[in-house]
mmCIF file of C-alpha atoms and ligand atoms in Angstrom:
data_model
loop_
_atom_site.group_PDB
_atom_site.id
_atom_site.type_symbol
_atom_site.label_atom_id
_atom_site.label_comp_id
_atom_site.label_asym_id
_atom_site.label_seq_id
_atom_site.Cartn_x
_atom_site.Cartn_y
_atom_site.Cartn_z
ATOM 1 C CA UNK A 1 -1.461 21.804 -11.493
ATOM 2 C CA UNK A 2 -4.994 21.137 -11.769
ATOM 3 C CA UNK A 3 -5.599 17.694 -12.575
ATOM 4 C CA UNK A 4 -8.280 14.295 -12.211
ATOM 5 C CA UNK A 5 -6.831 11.003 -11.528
ATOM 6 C CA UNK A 6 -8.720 8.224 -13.368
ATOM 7 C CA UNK A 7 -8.623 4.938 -12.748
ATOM 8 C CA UNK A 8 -10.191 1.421 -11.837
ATOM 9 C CA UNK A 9 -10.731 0.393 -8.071
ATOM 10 C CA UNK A 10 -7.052 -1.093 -6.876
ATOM 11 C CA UNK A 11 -5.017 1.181 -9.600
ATOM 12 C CA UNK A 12 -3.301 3.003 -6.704
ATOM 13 C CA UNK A 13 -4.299 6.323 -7.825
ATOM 14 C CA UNK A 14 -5.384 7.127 -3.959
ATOM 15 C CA UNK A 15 -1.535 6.746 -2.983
ATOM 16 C CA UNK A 16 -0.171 8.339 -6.103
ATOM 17 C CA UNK A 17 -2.484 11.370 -5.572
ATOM 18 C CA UNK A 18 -1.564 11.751 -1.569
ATOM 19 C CA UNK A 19 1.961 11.866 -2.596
ATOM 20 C CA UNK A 20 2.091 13.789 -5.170
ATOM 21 C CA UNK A 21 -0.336 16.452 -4.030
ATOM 22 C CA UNK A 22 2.351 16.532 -0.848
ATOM 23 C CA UNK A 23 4.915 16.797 -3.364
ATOM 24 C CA UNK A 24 3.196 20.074 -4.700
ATOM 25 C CA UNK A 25 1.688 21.611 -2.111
ATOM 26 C CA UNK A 26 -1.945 21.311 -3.329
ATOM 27 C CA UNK A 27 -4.721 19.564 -2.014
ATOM 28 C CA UNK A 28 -5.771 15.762 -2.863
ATOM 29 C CA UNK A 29 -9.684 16.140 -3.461
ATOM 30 C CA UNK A 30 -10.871 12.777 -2.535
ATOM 31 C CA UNK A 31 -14.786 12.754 -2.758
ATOM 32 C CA UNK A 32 -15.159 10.222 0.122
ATOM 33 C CA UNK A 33 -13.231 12.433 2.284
ATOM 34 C CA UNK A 34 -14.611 15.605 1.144
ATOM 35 C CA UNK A 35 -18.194 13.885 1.954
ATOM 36 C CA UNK A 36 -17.226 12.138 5.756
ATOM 37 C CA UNK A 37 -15.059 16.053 6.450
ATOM 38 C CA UNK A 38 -18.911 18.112 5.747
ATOM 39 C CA UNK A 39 -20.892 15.594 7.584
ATOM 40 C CA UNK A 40 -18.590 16.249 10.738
ATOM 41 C CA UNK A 41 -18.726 19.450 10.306
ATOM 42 C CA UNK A 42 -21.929 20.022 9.720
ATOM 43 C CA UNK A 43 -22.020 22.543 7.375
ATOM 44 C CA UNK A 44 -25.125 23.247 5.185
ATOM 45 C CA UNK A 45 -24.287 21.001 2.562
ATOM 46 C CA UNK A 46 -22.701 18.196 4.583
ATOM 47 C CA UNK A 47 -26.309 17.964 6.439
ATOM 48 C CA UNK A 48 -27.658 17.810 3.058
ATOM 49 C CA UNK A 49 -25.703 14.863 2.069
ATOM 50 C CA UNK A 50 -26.375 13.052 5.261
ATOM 51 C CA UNK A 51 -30.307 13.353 4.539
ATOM 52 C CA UNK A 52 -29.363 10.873 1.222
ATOM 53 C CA UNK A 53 -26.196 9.049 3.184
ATOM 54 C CA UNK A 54 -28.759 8.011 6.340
ATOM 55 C CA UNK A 55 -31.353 6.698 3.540
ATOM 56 C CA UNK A 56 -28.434 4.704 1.901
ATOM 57 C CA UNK A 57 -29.024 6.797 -1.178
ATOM 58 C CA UNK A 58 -26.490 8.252 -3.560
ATOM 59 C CA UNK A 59 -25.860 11.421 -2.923
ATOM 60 C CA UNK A 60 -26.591 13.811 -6.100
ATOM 61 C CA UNK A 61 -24.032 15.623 -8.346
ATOM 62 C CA UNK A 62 -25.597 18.905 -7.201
ATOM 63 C CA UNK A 63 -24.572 18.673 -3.636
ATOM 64 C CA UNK A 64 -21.150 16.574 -4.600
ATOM 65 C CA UNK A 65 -20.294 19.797 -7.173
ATOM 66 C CA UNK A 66 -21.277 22.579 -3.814
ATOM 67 C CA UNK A 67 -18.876 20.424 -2.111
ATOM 68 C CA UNK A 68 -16.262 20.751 -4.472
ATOM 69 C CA UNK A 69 -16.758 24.558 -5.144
ATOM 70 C CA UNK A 70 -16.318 24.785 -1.376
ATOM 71 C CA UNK A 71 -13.351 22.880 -1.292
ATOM 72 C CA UNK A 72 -11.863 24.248 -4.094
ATOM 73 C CA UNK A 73 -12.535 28.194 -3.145
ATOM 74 C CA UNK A 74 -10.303 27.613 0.035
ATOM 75 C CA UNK A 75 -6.670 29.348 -0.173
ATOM 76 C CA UNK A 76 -4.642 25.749 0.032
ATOM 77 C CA UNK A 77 -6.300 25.176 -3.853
ATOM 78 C CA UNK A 78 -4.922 28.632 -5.663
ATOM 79 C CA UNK A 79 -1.790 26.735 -6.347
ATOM 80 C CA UNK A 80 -3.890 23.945 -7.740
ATOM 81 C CA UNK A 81 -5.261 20.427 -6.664
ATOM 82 C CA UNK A 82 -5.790 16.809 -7.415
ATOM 83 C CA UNK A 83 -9.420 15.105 -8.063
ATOM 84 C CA UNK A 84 -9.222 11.685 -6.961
ATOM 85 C CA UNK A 85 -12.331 9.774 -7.306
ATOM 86 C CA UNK A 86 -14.296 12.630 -9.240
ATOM 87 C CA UNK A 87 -16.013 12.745 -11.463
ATOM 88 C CA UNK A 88 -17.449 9.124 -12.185
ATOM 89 C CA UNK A 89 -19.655 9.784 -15.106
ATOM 90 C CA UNK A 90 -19.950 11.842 -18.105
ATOM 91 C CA UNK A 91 -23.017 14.295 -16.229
ATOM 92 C CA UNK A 92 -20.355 14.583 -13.509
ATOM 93 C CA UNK A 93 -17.713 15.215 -15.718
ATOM 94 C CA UNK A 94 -19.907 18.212 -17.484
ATOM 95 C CA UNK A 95 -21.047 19.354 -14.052
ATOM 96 C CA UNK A 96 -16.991 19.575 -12.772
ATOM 97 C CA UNK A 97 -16.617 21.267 -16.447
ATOM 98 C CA UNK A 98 -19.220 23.955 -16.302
ATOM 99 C CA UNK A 99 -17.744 24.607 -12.148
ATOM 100 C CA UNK A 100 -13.966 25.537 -13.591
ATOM 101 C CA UNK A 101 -15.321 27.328 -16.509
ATOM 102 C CA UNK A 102 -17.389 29.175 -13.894
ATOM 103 C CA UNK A 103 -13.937 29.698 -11.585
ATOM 104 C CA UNK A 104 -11.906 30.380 -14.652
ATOM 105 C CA UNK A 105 -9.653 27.684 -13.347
ATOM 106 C CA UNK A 106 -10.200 24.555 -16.574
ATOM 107 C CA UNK A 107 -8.382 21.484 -15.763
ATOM 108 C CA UNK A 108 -4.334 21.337 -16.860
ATOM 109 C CA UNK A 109 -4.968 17.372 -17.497
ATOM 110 C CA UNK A 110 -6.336 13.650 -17.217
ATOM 111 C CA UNK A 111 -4.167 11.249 -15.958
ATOM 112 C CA UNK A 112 -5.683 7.668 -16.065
ATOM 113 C CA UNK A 113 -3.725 4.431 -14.381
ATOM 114 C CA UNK A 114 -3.712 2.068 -16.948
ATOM 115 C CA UNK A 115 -3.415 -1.744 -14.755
ATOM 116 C CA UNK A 116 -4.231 -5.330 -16.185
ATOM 117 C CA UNK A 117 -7.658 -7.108 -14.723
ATOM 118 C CA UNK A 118 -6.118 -9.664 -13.609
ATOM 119 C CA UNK A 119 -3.452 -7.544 -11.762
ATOM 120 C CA UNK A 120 -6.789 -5.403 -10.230
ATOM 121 C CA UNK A 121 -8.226 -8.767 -9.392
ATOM 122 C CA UNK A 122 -4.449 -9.754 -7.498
ATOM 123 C CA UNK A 123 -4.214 -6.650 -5.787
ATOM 124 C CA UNK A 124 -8.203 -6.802 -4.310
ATOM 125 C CA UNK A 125 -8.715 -9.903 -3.629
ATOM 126 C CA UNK A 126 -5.357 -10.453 -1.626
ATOM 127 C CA UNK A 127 -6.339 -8.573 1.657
ATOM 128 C CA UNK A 128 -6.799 -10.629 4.660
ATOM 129 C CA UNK A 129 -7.898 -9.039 8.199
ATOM 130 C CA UNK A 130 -7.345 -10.264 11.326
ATOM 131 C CA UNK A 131 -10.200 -11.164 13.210
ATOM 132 C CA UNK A 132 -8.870 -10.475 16.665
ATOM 133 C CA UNK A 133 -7.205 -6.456 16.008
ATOM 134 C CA UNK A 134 -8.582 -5.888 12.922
ATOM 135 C CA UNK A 135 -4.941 -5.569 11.361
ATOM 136 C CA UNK A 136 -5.057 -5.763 7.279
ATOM 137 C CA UNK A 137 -2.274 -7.518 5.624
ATOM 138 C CA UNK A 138 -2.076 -8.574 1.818
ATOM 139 C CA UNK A 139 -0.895 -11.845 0.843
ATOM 140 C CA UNK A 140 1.907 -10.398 -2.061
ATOM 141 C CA UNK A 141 2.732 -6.768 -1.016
ATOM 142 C CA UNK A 142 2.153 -7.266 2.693
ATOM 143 C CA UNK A 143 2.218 -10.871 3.788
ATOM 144 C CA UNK A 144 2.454 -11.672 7.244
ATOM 145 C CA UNK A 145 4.723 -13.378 8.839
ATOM 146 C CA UNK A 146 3.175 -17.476 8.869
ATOM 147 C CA UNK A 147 0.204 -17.326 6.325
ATOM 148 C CA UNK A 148 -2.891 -16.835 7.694
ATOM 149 C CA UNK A 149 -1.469 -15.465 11.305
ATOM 150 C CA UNK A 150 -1.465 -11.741 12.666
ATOM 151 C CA UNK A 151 1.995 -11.136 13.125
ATOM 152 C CA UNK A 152 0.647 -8.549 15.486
ATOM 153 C CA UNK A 153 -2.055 -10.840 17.998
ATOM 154 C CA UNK A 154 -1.544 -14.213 16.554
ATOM 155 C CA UNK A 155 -5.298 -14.121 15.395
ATOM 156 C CA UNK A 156 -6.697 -16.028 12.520
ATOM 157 C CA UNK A 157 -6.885 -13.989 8.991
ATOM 158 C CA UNK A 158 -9.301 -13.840 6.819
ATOM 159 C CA UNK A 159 -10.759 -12.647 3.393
ATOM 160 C CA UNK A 160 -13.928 -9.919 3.943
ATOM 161 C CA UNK A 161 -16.962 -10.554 1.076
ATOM 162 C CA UNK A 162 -16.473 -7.456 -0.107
ATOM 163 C CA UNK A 163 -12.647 -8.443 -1.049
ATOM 164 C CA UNK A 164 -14.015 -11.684 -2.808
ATOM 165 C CA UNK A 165 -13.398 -12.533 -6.074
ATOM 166 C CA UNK A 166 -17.258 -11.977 -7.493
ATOM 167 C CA UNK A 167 -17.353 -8.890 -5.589
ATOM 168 C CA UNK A 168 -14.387 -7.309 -6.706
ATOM 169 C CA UNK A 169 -15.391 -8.558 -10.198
ATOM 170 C CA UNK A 170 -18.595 -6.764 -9.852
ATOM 171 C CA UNK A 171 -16.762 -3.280 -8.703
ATOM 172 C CA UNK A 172 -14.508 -3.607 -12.030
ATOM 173 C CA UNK A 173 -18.078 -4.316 -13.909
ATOM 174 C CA UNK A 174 -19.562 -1.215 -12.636
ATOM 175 C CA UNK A 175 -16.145 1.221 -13.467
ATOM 176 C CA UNK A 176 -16.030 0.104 -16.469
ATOM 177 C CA UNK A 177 -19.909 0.722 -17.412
ATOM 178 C CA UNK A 178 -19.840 3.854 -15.584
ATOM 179 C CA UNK A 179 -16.675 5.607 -15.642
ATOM 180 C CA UNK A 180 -14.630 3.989 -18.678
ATOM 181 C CA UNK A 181 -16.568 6.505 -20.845
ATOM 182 C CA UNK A 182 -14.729 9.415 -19.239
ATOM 183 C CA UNK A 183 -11.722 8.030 -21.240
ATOM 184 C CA UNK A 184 -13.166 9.342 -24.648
ATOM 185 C CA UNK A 185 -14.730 12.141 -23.309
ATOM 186 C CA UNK A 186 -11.211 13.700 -21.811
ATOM 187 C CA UNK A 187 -9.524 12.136 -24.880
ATOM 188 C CA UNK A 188 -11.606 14.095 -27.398
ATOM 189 C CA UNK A 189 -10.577 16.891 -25.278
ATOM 190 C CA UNK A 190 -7.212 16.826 -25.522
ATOM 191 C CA UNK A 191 -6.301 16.433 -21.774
ATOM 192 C CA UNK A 192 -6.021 12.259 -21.412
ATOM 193 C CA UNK A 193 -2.652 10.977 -20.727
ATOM 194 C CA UNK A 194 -2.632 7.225 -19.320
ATOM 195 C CA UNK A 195 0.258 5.603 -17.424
ATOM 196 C CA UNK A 196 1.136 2.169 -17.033
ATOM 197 C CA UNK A 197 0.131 1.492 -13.389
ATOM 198 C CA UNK A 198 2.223 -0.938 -12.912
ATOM 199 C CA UNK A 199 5.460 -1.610 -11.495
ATOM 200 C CA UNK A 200 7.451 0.308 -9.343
ATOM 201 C CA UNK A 201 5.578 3.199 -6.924
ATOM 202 C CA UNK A 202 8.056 5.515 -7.706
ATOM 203 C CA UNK A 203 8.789 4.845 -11.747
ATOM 204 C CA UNK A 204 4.579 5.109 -11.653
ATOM 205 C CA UNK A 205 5.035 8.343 -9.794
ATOM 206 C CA UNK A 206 7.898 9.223 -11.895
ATOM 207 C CA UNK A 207 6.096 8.689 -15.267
ATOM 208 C CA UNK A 208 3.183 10.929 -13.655
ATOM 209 C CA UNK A 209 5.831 14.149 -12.695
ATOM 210 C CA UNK A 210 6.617 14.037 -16.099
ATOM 211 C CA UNK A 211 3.107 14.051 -18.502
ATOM 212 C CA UNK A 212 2.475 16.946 -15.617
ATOM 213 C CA UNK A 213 5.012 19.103 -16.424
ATOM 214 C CA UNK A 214 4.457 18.743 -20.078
ATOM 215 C CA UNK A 215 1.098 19.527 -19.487
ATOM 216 C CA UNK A 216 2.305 22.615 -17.301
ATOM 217 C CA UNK A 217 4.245 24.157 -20.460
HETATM 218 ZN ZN1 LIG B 301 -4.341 -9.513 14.995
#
């Protein structure tokens, strides 16, 4: 299976993707990853990228794409893989296209987590870290014991800006601007299928296995 997992920040895509991609013995190509694994390494391109990532610059779709044809010429991805987090934007999307076309290997499918604002908005802004061991809880899926206490030090919790309301807000403003437009673009394509991302993991999962293997046939 060769397929992109689309979705807004907090859709749960990341966790979908690492199981299934267990599931099916293919890799899980998360950019971020991809990106932190070159600069370790230091391989050509991963110095590249840490020229933009030292500047706090984007890095370009040029060195993102080498990154991916890398990643995607090593012997785990014959069987297949999952893109999670890539591409972003249409010129991405075209850039992944034209890669494929070039490997003979075109994507099987599109699968974008369809999940409520306000249920986005729930899942962000609910994280609360510790401020003494840096533990991460979450005040519906993951509450600790006696609100606002680490179970594991006793420490006061609390919410990071970056989980804050406006923030998060601000995140959702920018996917949808930027990466919504995919939608159409796979759509007219023929290879969109959403999912309800809500719910149950494994129903989500479930519903997933199954526009995959139609996709398969
Ligand atoms: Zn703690």
């Amino acid at each position: 299976m060769r397929l992109v997992f689309l979705g807004p920040p907090g859709a749960g895509k990341g966790t979908q993707a690492r199981e299934l991609a267990q599931e099916w013995h293919v890799p899980q190509v998360s950019t971020g990853d991809m990106l932190r694994e070159a600069v370790a390494a230091g391989t050509p391109l991963g110095t590249e990228a840490k020229r933009y990532m030292d500047q706090g610059a984007l890095v370009p779709d040029a060195v993102i794409i080498g990154l991916i044809a890398e990643r995607l010429g090593r012997p785990d991805a014959a069987r297949g893989f999952i893109l999670d987090g890539f591409p972003r934007t249409i010129g991405q999307a075209e850039a992944l296209g034209g890669l494929l076309k070039d490997l003979g290997r075109p994507l099987d499918g599109v699968v974008n987590f369809e999940v409520s604002e306000p249920e986005l908005i729930r899942r962000l802004t609910g994280r609360r870290v510790c401020r003494g061991c840096g533990h991460s809880f979450h005040v519906v899926s993951n509450p600790p014991k006696r609100a606002g206490v680490c179970d594991a030090c006793g420490g006061e919790l609390y919410q990071r800006s970056d989980d804050s309301e406006a923030t998060v807000r601000n995140r959702l403003d920018v996917y949808r601007r930027q990466t919504a437009p995919l939608l159409d673009y796979y759509r007219e394509r023929g290879l969109l299928t959403s999912v309800a991302g809500e719910g149950r993991i494994d129903d989500i999962r479930a519903a997933i296995r199954r526009s995959a293997s139609e996709r398969a046939q």
